[in-house]
Coordinates of C-alpha atoms in Angstrom, one line a residue:
Chain I
M1055 CA 92.2 96.9 124.2
E1056 CA 94.0 93.8 122.9
Q1057 CA 96.6 94.4 120.3
I1058 CA 98.4 91.7 118.4
L1059 CA 100.2 93.5 115.6
L1060 CA 101.5 96.7 117.1
K1061 CA 101.6 95.7 120.8
G1062 CA 104.7 96.8 122.7
L1063 CA 106.4 98.5 119.7
D1064 CA 108.4 101.6 120.5
G1065 CA 109.9 102.3 117.1
G1066 CA 113.3 100.8 118.0
N1067 CA 112.5 97.3 119.2
W1068 CA 112.3 95.5 115.8
R1069 CA 115.2 93.1 116.1
L1070 CA 115.0 89.3 116.7
A1071 CA 116.1 89.7 120.3
D1072 CA 113.3 92.1 121.0
Y1073 CA 110.8 90.0 119.2
L1074 CA 111.8 86.9 121.2
K1075 CA 111.0 88.9 124.4
R1076 CA 107.5 89.5 123.1
D1077 CA 106.8 85.8 122.7
G1078 CA 108.3 85.9 119.2
Y1079 CA 108.5 82.6 117.4
A1080 CA 106.6 80.9 120.2
A1081 CA 103.9 80.0 117.8
L1082 CA 106.3 78.3 115.5
K1083 CA 107.8 76.4 118.4
K1084 CA 104.4 75.4 119.7
M1085 CA 103.3 74.2 116.3
F1086 CA 106.3 71.9 116.1
A1087 CA 106.2 70.8 119.8
D1088 CA 102.5 70.0 119.6
K1089 CA 103.1 68.2 116.3
M1090 CA 100.3 70.1 114.7
T1091 CA 99.5 68.8 111.2
P1092 CA 99.1 71.2 108.3
E1093 CA 95.4 70.4 108.4
Q1094 CA 95.2 71.5 112.1
V1095 CA 96.9 74.7 111.3
I1096 CA 94.4 75.5 108.5
D1097 CA 91.5 74.5 110.8
E1098 CA 92.7 77.1 113.4
L1099 CA 92.8 79.7 110.7
K1100 CA 89.3 78.8 109.6
K1101 CA 88.0 79.1 113.2
S1102 CA 89.6 82.5 113.6
A1103 CA 87.6 83.9 110.8
L1104 CA 90.6 85.9 109.7
R1105 CA 89.8 87.6 106.5
G1106 CA 92.4 88.9 104.0
R1107 CA 93.7 92.3 105.1
G1108 CA 94.8 93.5 101.7
G1109 CA 91.4 94.7 100.7
A1110 CA 89.2 91.8 99.4
G1111 CA 88.5 90.3 102.8
F1112 CA 88.6 86.8 101.6
P1113 CA 88.7 84.2 104.4
T1114 CA 92.4 83.2 104.9
G1115 CA 91.9 79.6 106.1
L1116 CA 89.7 78.9 103.0
K1117 CA 92.3 80.4 100.7
W1118 CA 95.0 78.1 102.2
S1119 CA 92.8 75.1 101.7
F1120 CA 92.7 75.7 97.9
M1121 CA 96.4 74.7 97.6
P1122 CA 96.8 71.3 96.1
K1123 CA 98.0 68.9 98.9
N1124 CA 99.7 66.1 97.2
Y1125 CA 101.4 68.2 94.5
E1126 CA 104.8 66.9 93.5
G1127 CA 107.0 69.9 92.7
D1128 CA 107.4 73.4 93.7
K1129 CA 104.8 75.6 95.3
Y1130 CA 105.2 79.2 96.3
L1131 CA 104.1 81.5 99.1
V1132 CA 104.0 85.2 98.3
C1133 CA 103.4 88.1 100.6
N1134 CA 101.9 91.3 99.1
S1135 CA 103.6 94.2 100.8
D1136 CA 103.1 96.4 97.7
E1137 CA 101.1 98.8 99.7
G1138 CA 100.2 101.7 97.4
E1139 CA 96.5 102.2 97.8
P1140 CA 96.1 105.9 98.7
G1141 CA 95.5 106.2 102.4
T1142 CA 97.0 102.9 103.4
F1143 CA 100.3 102.7 105.4
K1144 CA 99.9 99.8 107.8
D1145 CA 102.0 97.1 106.2
R1146 CA 104.9 99.6 106.0
D1147 CA 104.8 100.0 109.8
I1148 CA 104.5 96.2 110.4
L1149 CA 107.5 95.6 108.2
Y1150 CA 109.5 98.4 109.8
H1151 CA 108.6 97.9 113.4
N1152 CA 107.7 94.2 113.6
P1153 CA 109.3 92.4 110.7
H1154 CA 109.8 89.1 112.5
Q1155 CA 106.1 88.7 113.2
L1156 CA 105.5 88.7 109.4
I1157 CA 108.4 86.2 108.9
E1158 CA 107.0 83.9 111.6
G1159 CA 103.5 84.1 110.0
M1160 CA 104.9 83.2 106.6
I1161 CA 106.8 80.2 108.0
I1162 CA 103.7 78.8 109.6
A1163 CA 101.8 79.5 106.4
A1164 CA 104.5 77.6 104.4
Y1165 CA 104.3 74.7 106.8
A1166 CA 100.5 74.6 106.5
M1167 CA 100.6 74.3 102.7
G1168 CA 103.8 72.3 102.2
I1169 CA 105.7 75.2 100.6
K1170 CA 109.5 75.4 100.5
A1171 CA 110.0 78.9 99.0
G1172 CA 108.5 82.3 99.3
Y1173 CA 108.9 86.0 98.4
N1174 CA 107.8 89.2 100.1
Y1175 CA 107.1 91.8 97.5
I1176 CA 107.8 95.2 99.0
H1177 CA 106.5 98.5 97.7
G1178 CA 109.4 100.4 95.8
E1179 CA 109.0 103.7 97.5
I1180 CA 109.9 102.3 101.0
F1181 CA 113.5 101.5 100.4
E1182 CA 114.5 101.9 104.1
V1183 CA 111.8 99.4 105.0
Y1184 CA 113.1 97.0 102.4
E1185 CA 116.6 97.2 103.8
R1186 CA 115.5 96.6 107.4
F1187 CA 113.4 93.6 106.1
E1188 CA 116.5 92.1 104.5
E1189 CA 118.3 92.5 107.8
A1190 CA 115.5 90.8 109.7
L1191 CA 115.6 87.9 107.2
E1192 CA 119.3 87.5 107.9
E1193 CA 118.7 87.4 111.7
A1194 CA 116.0 84.8 111.2
R1195 CA 118.3 82.6 109.0
A1196 CA 121.1 82.9 111.5
A1197 CA 118.9 81.8 114.3
G1198 CA 117.6 78.7 112.5
F1199 CA 114.1 80.0 112.1
L1200 CA 114.4 80.2 108.3
G1201 CA 116.3 78.0 105.9
D1202 CA 116.9 74.3 105.9
N1203 CA 115.6 72.1 108.7
I1204 CA 113.9 74.8 110.7
L1205 CA 114.5 74.3 114.5
G1206 CA 115.9 70.9 113.8
T1207 CA 112.7 69.6 112.1
D1208 CA 112.7 68.2 108.5
F1209 CA 110.8 71.3 107.4
S1210 CA 112.7 73.8 105.2
F1211 CA 111.6 77.2 103.9
Q1212 CA 113.5 79.8 102.0
L1213 CA 112.2 83.4 102.1
H1214 CA 113.4 86.4 100.1
S1215 CA 112.2 89.9 99.5
H1216 CA 111.6 91.4 96.1
M1217 CA 111.3 95.1 95.7
G1218 CA 108.8 96.8 93.5
Y1219 CA 109.7 100.0 91.7
G1220 CA 106.7 102.2 91.4
A1221 CA 103.6 100.5 89.9
Y1222 CA 100.4 100.6 91.8
I1223 CA 99.0 97.8 89.7
C1224 CA 101.5 95.3 91.2
G1225 CA 99.4 95.3 94.3
E1226 CA 97.0 93.2 92.2
E1227 CA 98.1 89.7 92.9
T1228 CA 98.7 88.3 89.5
A1229 CA 100.3 91.5 88.3
L1230 CA 102.6 91.1 91.3
L1231 CA 103.5 87.5 90.1
E1232 CA 104.3 88.8 86.7
S1233 CA 106.4 91.4 88.3
I1234 CA 108.4 88.8 90.3
E1235 CA 108.9 86.9 87.0
G1236 CA 110.7 90.0 85.7
K1237 CA 108.0 91.3 83.4
K1238 CA 105.6 94.3 83.2
G1239 CA 103.1 94.1 86.0
Q1240 CA 100.1 93.3 83.9
P1241 CA 97.3 91.3 85.6
R1242 CA 96.6 87.8 84.3
F1243 CA 93.2 86.6 83.2
K1244 CA 91.6 84.4 85.8
P1245 CA 91.0 81.5 86.0
P1246 CA 93.4 79.8 86.4
F1247 CA 93.8 81.2 89.9
P1248 CA 97.2 81.4 91.6
A1249 CA 96.4 78.3 93.7
S1250 CA 96.7 76.2 90.5
F1251 CA 98.8 78.4 88.2
G1252 CA 100.8 81.1 90.1
L1253 CA 104.4 82.2 90.4
Y1254 CA 106.5 80.5 87.6
G1255 CA 103.3 78.6 86.7
K1256 CA 103.3 76.8 90.1
P1257 CA 100.6 76.6 92.8
T1258 CA 100.9 79.8 94.8
T1259 CA 99.2 81.4 97.7
I1260 CA 99.3 85.2 98.1
N1261 CA 98.4 87.0 101.2
N1262 CA 98.8 90.5 102.6
T1263 CA 101.4 91.5 105.1
E1264 CA 98.9 92.1 107.9
T1265 CA 97.2 88.8 107.2
F1266 CA 100.4 86.8 107.7
A1267 CA 101.4 88.9 110.7
S1268 CA 98.2 87.9 112.4
V1269 CA 98.9 84.2 112.0
P1270 CA 101.3 83.6 115.0
W1271 CA 98.9 85.0 117.5
I1272 CA 96.1 82.7 116.2
I1273 CA 98.4 79.6 116.4
L1274 CA 99.6 80.6 119.9
N1275 CA 96.2 81.5 121.4
G1276 CA 93.8 79.5 119.2
G1277 CA 91.4 80.5 116.4
E1278 CA 88.4 80.8 118.7
K1279 CA 90.1 83.4 120.9
Y1280 CA 91.0 85.4 117.8
L1281 CA 87.5 85.4 116.6
E1282 CA 86.3 86.6 120.0
L1283 CA 88.5 89.7 119.7
G1284 CA 86.3 90.8 116.8
R1285 CA 82.8 90.0 115.7
P1286 CA 81.3 86.9 114.1
N1287 CA 82.6 86.5 110.6
N1288 CA 85.0 89.4 111.3
G1289 CA 87.6 87.9 113.5
G1290 CA 90.3 89.7 115.3
T1291 CA 91.9 93.1 115.4
K1292 CA 92.6 95.2 112.3
I1293 CA 94.9 98.1 111.8
F1294 CA 93.2 101.2 110.5
S1295 CA 95.4 103.8 108.8
V1296 CA 93.8 107.1 109.5
S1297 CA 94.9 110.0 107.3
G1298 CA 93.8 113.5 106.3
H1299 CA 92.1 116.0 108.6
V1300 CA 92.5 114.5 112.0
E1301 CA 94.7 115.8 114.8
R1302 CA 96.9 112.6 114.9
P1303 CA 97.1 110.7 111.7
G1304 CA 98.5 107.2 112.1
N1305 CA 97.9 103.5 112.5
Y1306 CA 95.4 102.4 115.1
E1307 CA 94.9 98.7 115.7
V1308 CA 91.5 98.0 117.2
P1309 CA 89.1 95.1 117.3
L1310 CA 86.9 94.7 114.2
G1311 CA 83.5 96.2 115.0
T1312 CA 84.9 99.2 116.8
P1313 CA 82.6 102.3 116.3
F1314 CA 84.0 104.7 113.8
A1315 CA 83.4 107.5 116.3
K1316 CA 85.8 105.8 118.7
L1317 CA 88.5 105.4 116.1
L1318 CA 88.1 109.1 115.2
E1319 CA 88.5 110.0 118.9
M1320 CA 91.7 107.8 119.1
A1321 CA 93.1 109.8 116.1
G1322 CA 92.6 112.9 118.1
G1323 CA 89.3 114.0 116.5
M1324 CA 88.9 116.4 113.6
R1325 CA 91.7 118.9 113.3
G1326 CA 91.2 122.3 114.7
G1327 CA 87.6 121.5 115.7
H1328 CA 86.5 121.2 112.0
K1329 CA 83.5 119.2 110.9
L1330 CA 83.6 115.8 109.3
K1331 CA 82.3 116.2 105.8
A1332 CA 83.3 112.9 104.1
C1333 CA 85.2 109.7 104.7
I1334 CA 86.6 107.0 102.5
P1335 CA 86.7 104.1 104.9
G1336 CA 88.8 101.5 103.0
G1337 CA 91.3 103.2 100.8
S1338 CA 90.8 105.4 97.8
S1339 CA 89.3 102.8 95.6
M1340 CA 86.3 102.4 97.9
P1341 CA 83.1 104.4 97.7
V1342 CA 83.2 107.7 99.8
L1343 CA 80.5 108.1 102.5
T1344 CA 79.2 111.3 103.9
G1345 CA 80.3 112.3 107.4
D1346 CA 76.8 111.7 108.9
V1347 CA 76.5 108.2 107.6
M1348 CA 80.1 107.5 108.8
M1349 CA 79.5 108.6 112.4
D1350 CA 76.9 105.8 112.8
L1351 CA 79.0 103.0 111.5
D1352 CA 81.1 100.3 113.1
M1353 CA 84.5 99.4 111.6
D1354 CA 83.9 95.8 110.3
Y1355 CA 83.5 94.3 106.9
D1356 CA 79.8 93.7 107.1
S1357 CA 78.7 97.0 108.7
I1358 CA 80.6 99.1 106.1
A1359 CA 79.3 97.0 103.2
K1360 CA 75.7 97.5 104.5
A1361 CA 76.3 101.3 104.3
G1362 CA 77.4 101.0 100.6
S1363 CA 81.2 101.0 100.9
Y1364 CA 83.9 98.5 101.8
L1365 CA 86.3 98.2 104.6
G1366 CA 89.0 97.4 101.9
S1367 CA 92.5 97.9 103.2
G1368 CA 91.3 99.7 106.3
A1369 CA 92.6 103.1 105.1
V1370 CA 90.4 105.8 106.5
I1371 CA 90.7 109.1 104.7
I1372 CA 89.1 111.9 106.6
M1373 CA 87.9 115.0 104.9
D1374 CA 86.5 118.1 106.7
E1375 CA 84.2 120.8 105.4
T1376 CA 87.0 122.8 103.7
V1377 CA 87.5 120.0 101.1
C1378 CA 86.1 120.5 97.6
M1379 CA 84.8 117.2 96.6
V1380 CA 85.4 117.9 92.9
K1381 CA 89.0 118.7 93.4
A1382 CA 89.4 115.7 95.6
L1383 CA 87.9 113.4 92.9
Q1384 CA 90.0 115.1 90.3
R1385 CA 93.2 114.0 92.1
L1386 CA 92.0 110.4 92.6
S1387 CA 90.8 110.1 89.0
Y1388 CA 94.3 111.3 87.8
F1389 CA 95.9 108.6 89.9
Y1390 CA 93.9 105.7 88.3
Y1391 CA 94.5 107.2 84.9
E1392 CA 98.2 107.3 85.6
E1393 CA 98.3 103.8 87.1
S1394 CA 96.2 101.9 84.6
C1395 CA 98.4 99.3 83.0
G1396 CA 96.9 99.8 79.7
Q1397 CA 95.9 96.2 79.0
C1398 CA 92.1 96.5 78.9
T1399 CA 90.4 99.1 76.7
P1400 CA 87.6 100.0 79.2
C1401 CA 90.2 100.9 81.8
R1402 CA 92.9 102.3 79.6
E1403 CA 90.5 104.7 77.7
G1404 CA 88.0 105.0 80.5
T1405 CA 90.3 106.2 83.3
G1406 CA 91.5 109.0 81.0
W1407 CA 88.0 109.9 80.0
L1408 CA 86.9 110.0 83.6
Y1409 CA 89.9 112.2 84.6
R1410 CA 89.3 114.6 81.7
V1411 CA 85.6 115.1 82.5
V1412 CA 86.2 115.6 86.3
D1413 CA 89.1 117.9 85.4
R1414 CA 86.9 120.1 83.2
I1415 CA 84.2 120.4 85.8
E1416 CA 86.9 121.4 88.4
N1417 CA 88.3 124.0 85.9
G1418 CA 84.9 125.6 85.3
M1419 CA 84.3 124.0 81.9
G1420 CA 81.8 121.3 83.0
R1421 CA 78.7 120.7 80.9
N1422 CA 75.2 120.0 82.2
E1423 CA 75.3 116.5 80.9
D1424 CA 78.6 115.7 82.5
L1425 CA 77.4 114.1 85.7
D1426 CA 75.2 111.6 83.9
L1427 CA 78.0 111.0 81.5
L1428 CA 80.3 110.2 84.4
L1429 CA 77.9 107.7 85.9
N1430 CA 77.3 106.1 82.5
M1431 CA 81.1 105.7 82.0
T1432 CA 81.5 104.1 85.4
D1433 CA 79.0 101.5 84.3
N1434 CA 80.9 100.8 81.2
I1435 CA 84.2 100.3 83.1
Q1436 CA 83.3 98.5 86.3
G1437 CA 83.2 94.7 85.8
R1438 CA 84.5 94.8 82.2
T1439 CA 88.2 94.6 82.8
I1440 CA 90.7 91.8 83.7
C1441 CA 91.5 93.1 87.1
A1442 CA 89.8 95.4 89.6
L1443 CA 91.7 98.6 88.8
G1444 CA 88.8 99.5 86.5
D1445 CA 86.3 99.0 89.4
A1446 CA 88.7 101.0 91.6
A1447 CA 88.6 103.9 89.2
A1448 CA 84.9 103.7 88.8
M1449 CA 83.8 103.4 92.5
P1450 CA 85.1 106.8 93.7
V1451 CA 83.6 108.6 90.7
R1452 CA 80.2 107.1 91.2
S1453 CA 80.1 107.6 94.9
F1454 CA 81.5 111.1 94.8
V1455 CA 78.9 112.2 92.2
R1456 CA 76.0 110.4 93.9
N1457 CA 76.8 111.6 97.5
F1458 CA 77.9 115.1 96.6
R1459 CA 75.9 115.7 93.5
D1460 CA 74.8 119.2 94.5
E1461 CA 78.4 120.3 94.9
F1462 CA 79.3 118.9 91.4
Q1463 CA 76.3 120.6 89.9
Y1464 CA 77.3 123.9 91.6
H1465 CA 80.7 123.7 90.0
I1466 CA 79.0 123.2 86.6
D1467 CA 76.5 126.0 87.1
H1468 CA 78.8 128.6 88.6
K1469 CA 82.1 127.6 87.1
H1470 CA 83.7 127.8 90.5
C1471 CA 83.8 126.0 93.8
L1472 CA 81.1 125.8 96.5
V1473 CA 83.7 125.5 99.1
S1474 CA 86.1 128.4 99.7
S1475 CA 89.3 127.0 101.2
Chain P
M1404 CA 130.0 98.6 81.9
L1405 CA 128.8 98.3 85.5
S1406 CA 131.2 98.2 88.4
A1407 CA 132.3 95.0 90.0
E1408 CA 130.5 96.1 93.1
S1409 CA 127.2 96.6 91.3
K1410 CA 127.6 93.2 89.6
K1411 CA 128.1 91.6 92.9
K1412 CA 124.8 93.2 94.2
I1413 CA 123.0 91.9 91.1
D1414 CA 124.5 88.4 91.7
R1415 CA 123.1 88.5 95.2
E1416 CA 119.6 89.3 93.7
V1417 CA 119.8 86.6 91.1
A1418 CA 120.5 84.0 93.8
K1419 CA 117.1 84.7 95.3
Y1420 CA 115.3 83.0 92.4
P1421 CA 115.2 79.6 90.8
A1422 CA 118.3 79.0 88.6
D1423 CA 116.3 79.1 85.3
W1424 CA 114.6 82.4 86.4
K1425 CA 117.5 84.8 86.3
Q1426 CA 115.2 87.4 84.8
S1427 CA 113.4 87.7 88.1
A1428 CA 116.2 89.9 89.1
V1429 CA 115.7 92.4 86.3
M1430 CA 114.0 94.9 88.5
A1431 CA 116.7 94.8 91.1
A1432 CA 119.4 94.9 88.5
L1433 CA 117.9 98.0 86.8
R1434 CA 117.7 99.7 90.3
I1435 CA 121.3 98.9 91.0
A1436 CA 122.4 100.1 87.6
Q1437 CA 120.5 103.3 88.1
D1438 CA 122.1 103.8 91.5
E1439 CA 125.5 103.6 89.9
K1440 CA 124.8 105.6 86.7
G1441 CA 122.1 108.0 87.8
W1442 CA 119.8 107.0 84.9
L1443 CA 119.2 104.1 82.5
A1444 CA 120.8 104.9 79.2
P1445 CA 120.1 102.6 76.4
E1446 CA 123.5 101.0 76.7
T1447 CA 123.0 100.4 80.4
I1448 CA 119.7 98.6 79.6
E1449 CA 121.5 96.5 77.0
F1450 CA 124.2 95.6 79.5
V1451 CA 121.6 94.5 82.0
A1452 CA 119.9 92.4 79.3
D1453 CA 123.1 90.7 78.4
Y1454 CA 124.1 90.1 82.0
L1455 CA 120.8 88.4 82.7
G1456 CA 120.5 86.6 79.4
M1457 CA 117.4 88.6 78.4
E1458 CA 116.3 90.3 75.2
A1459 CA 117.0 94.1 75.5
I1460 CA 113.4 94.9 74.5
A1461 CA 112.1 92.8 77.5
V1462 CA 114.4 94.8 79.8
Y1463 CA 113.3 98.1 78.2
E1464 CA 109.7 97.1 78.7
V1465 CA 110.3 96.7 82.4
A1466 CA 112.3 100.0 82.6
T1467 CA 109.5 101.9 81.0
F1468 CA 106.7 100.2 83.0
Y1469 CA 107.8 101.0 86.5
N1470 CA 107.9 104.8 87.2
M1471 CA 110.9 105.0 89.6
Y1472 CA 113.3 104.3 86.8
N1473 CA 115.0 107.4 85.3
L1474 CA 114.8 107.1 81.5
E1475 CA 116.7 110.3 81.1
P1476 CA 119.4 112.1 83.1
V1477 CA 118.2 113.6 86.4
G1478 CA 119.9 116.0 88.8
K1479 CA 122.2 114.8 91.6
Y1480 CA 119.1 114.7 93.8
K1481 CA 115.8 113.6 92.5
L1482 CA 113.0 114.8 94.8
T1483 CA 109.7 113.0 94.2
L1484 CA 106.8 114.6 96.0
C1485 CA 103.6 112.7 96.6
T1486 CA 100.5 114.8 95.7
N1487 CA 97.9 112.1 96.0
L1488 CA 94.8 112.8 98.0
P1489 CA 95.9 112.0 101.6
C1490 CA 99.1 114.0 101.0
A1491 CA 97.1 116.8 99.4
L1492 CA 94.8 117.0 102.4
S1493 CA 97.9 117.5 104.5
G1494 CA 99.4 120.3 102.5
A1495 CA 101.3 118.6 99.7
N1496 CA 100.2 121.2 97.1
D1497 CA 101.5 124.0 99.3
V1498 CA 104.8 122.2 99.6
A1499 CA 104.8 121.7 95.9
A1500 CA 104.3 125.4 95.3
Y1501 CA 106.9 126.2 97.8
L1502 CA 109.5 123.8 96.3
K1503 CA 108.8 125.1 92.8
E1504 CA 109.3 128.7 93.9
K1505 CA 112.3 128.1 95.9
L1506 CA 114.0 126.0 93.3
G1507 CA 112.8 128.0 90.3
I1508 CA 111.7 124.9 88.5
G1509 CA 108.4 122.9 87.8
F1510 CA 107.7 119.2 88.0
N1511 CA 110.0 117.1 85.7
E1512 CA 112.5 119.9 85.6
T1513 CA 116.1 120.2 86.9
T1514 CA 117.8 123.2 88.4
P1515 CA 120.3 124.8 86.0
D1516 CA 123.2 123.7 88.2
G1517 CA 122.1 120.2 87.8
K1518 CA 121.6 119.7 91.4
I1519 CA 117.9 118.9 91.9
T1520 CA 115.2 117.3 89.7
L1521 CA 111.6 117.7 90.9
K1522 CA 109.1 115.0 90.2
E1523 CA 105.4 114.4 91.2
G1524 CA 104.8 110.9 92.6
E1525 CA 101.9 108.7 93.3
C1526 CA 101.1 107.1 96.7
F1527 CA 104.2 105.9 98.6
G1528 CA 102.0 104.1 101.2
S1529 CA 103.1 106.5 103.9
C1530 CA 100.1 108.8 104.2
G1531 CA 100.3 108.9 108.0
Y1532 CA 103.5 110.9 107.6
A1533 CA 102.0 113.2 104.9
P1534 CA 103.2 115.2 103.1
V1535 CA 106.1 113.1 102.0
F1536 CA 108.9 113.2 99.4
L1537 CA 111.5 110.7 98.5
I1538 CA 115.1 111.6 97.7
N1539 CA 116.8 109.5 95.0
N1540 CA 114.3 106.7 95.5
R1541 CA 115.7 105.9 98.8
K1542 CA 115.3 108.4 101.7
M1543 CA 111.8 109.3 102.6
C1544 CA 111.1 112.6 104.4
G1545 CA 107.7 113.1 106.0
S1546 CA 105.6 115.6 107.8
L1547 CA 106.9 118.2 105.5
T1548 CA 106.5 121.9 106.5
F1549 CA 108.2 124.8 104.7
A1550 CA 110.8 125.0 107.5
E1551 CA 111.4 121.3 107.2
V1552 CA 111.9 121.6 103.4
D1553 CA 114.4 124.4 104.0
R1554 CA 116.3 122.3 106.5
I1555 CA 116.5 119.2 104.1
L1556 CA 117.4 121.3 101.1
A1557 CA 120.2 123.0 103.1
E1558 CA 121.6 119.6 103.9
L1559 CA 121.8 118.4 100.3
E1560 CA 125.3 119.2 98.9

């Protein structure tokens, strides 16, 4: 199975010299040697059908083409490595084990959009990863891949890393920009979108770590080849972060469209021969699916969407039959309540309300009307806030209640759990 | 107020941003200040504000928004345990109970000798290594078992 992000990594071979041995920076050299124009680079990206790996799945080539071409003045490139969506831990491994592939991808992106400066915003809790990335940047600068006149061309690009410090909301791209500007990470109202008003008010493109890290392979091998690795409209490979009740939690890079059953098998199957009860296929904000539905799905954007959830960030949270769905939702709802930035009333008040109602059901104080109340609240939060955190809080609640309603009702009727674990 | 070494580190961060956007370094400056002082006292926040040419209230807003800043003194070692769903599925709540019993403190409390503060954290983006805790915002320890917790605690001096 072809891998392009985690291929050949042994945990220790992250340095520039190692990366060069794996064809590192060959895409950048090829781009300059072939005198590719920025338009040609963007065309390859469009052909590849690479879709944003941070969660939204927006086509990358299209996003890049939104940047104003003849803009006089500064433009910025930003990498979103603020990976804090429960269940997701892929960017951390790219940064830690293959940092130069991200750097190379960002340089190519900067060239394609005529950008001279960029930042990589790294999740605050992974300090060791941040330190290593800083070292990798130094290596790239010393070797002439970053900085002024890259590889003797007239193209220059400065890249720095910026460390977050514990705010989930900064994974939202405009909150992340506010954060780089030295402010509270509160999302901006859109439009204007970052491509016209981004970092420091300048045109800005933001992509996820895995997205940028996929770029060198596409330039080296061609967009069509990348597309062929996956499925139509779902180009390439994707890293799935598998956590929870499997024998071998970890990151697995597979072609988009790989059957879920195969992915589960790669992760060693269910722990101790237990049964798959539920799975959140795209990070905690995405709707939960029942185990039966999940076993019939393929892991690509369109298949999962058809089943009523989303591929999101590719974080696959596996739950076996010992999990109490009320307790699981109680923990997730607390998370969104804790992480709401407080800017929009439906989210600020609604996340607390959701948590308190789920919490009382879990603690044997649920009322008969609570399930409909929860569903009603989700309708009054989702789509009514500046950013998607409101939706992210609502979707788990709605899907847990709908897919496991009997279990919630049992908790209300019997004041204790259906599952004895 | 901050050591020359810390100021040098802050200067290095300031240099990453455009000359008229010194305040972009505020998160890093607060982190560096906290590393030196252990927590962000009001006078430390004011120092950072002066150093970066910001209003103290703007720096205070940042310090209170991001939850890895310590707004009150903590023990020599701050242990932040993730209890979010993927970690909980992998035994984080058992580890929490074990830590609380062993240390004789609850979350947001410090051992009487001032050595360890226990905190509950949200997702560290490391769920494949669950359960995980973070020591002093820097060192991450994963795949925690009771024996592993014992080993790590014994190494903290």
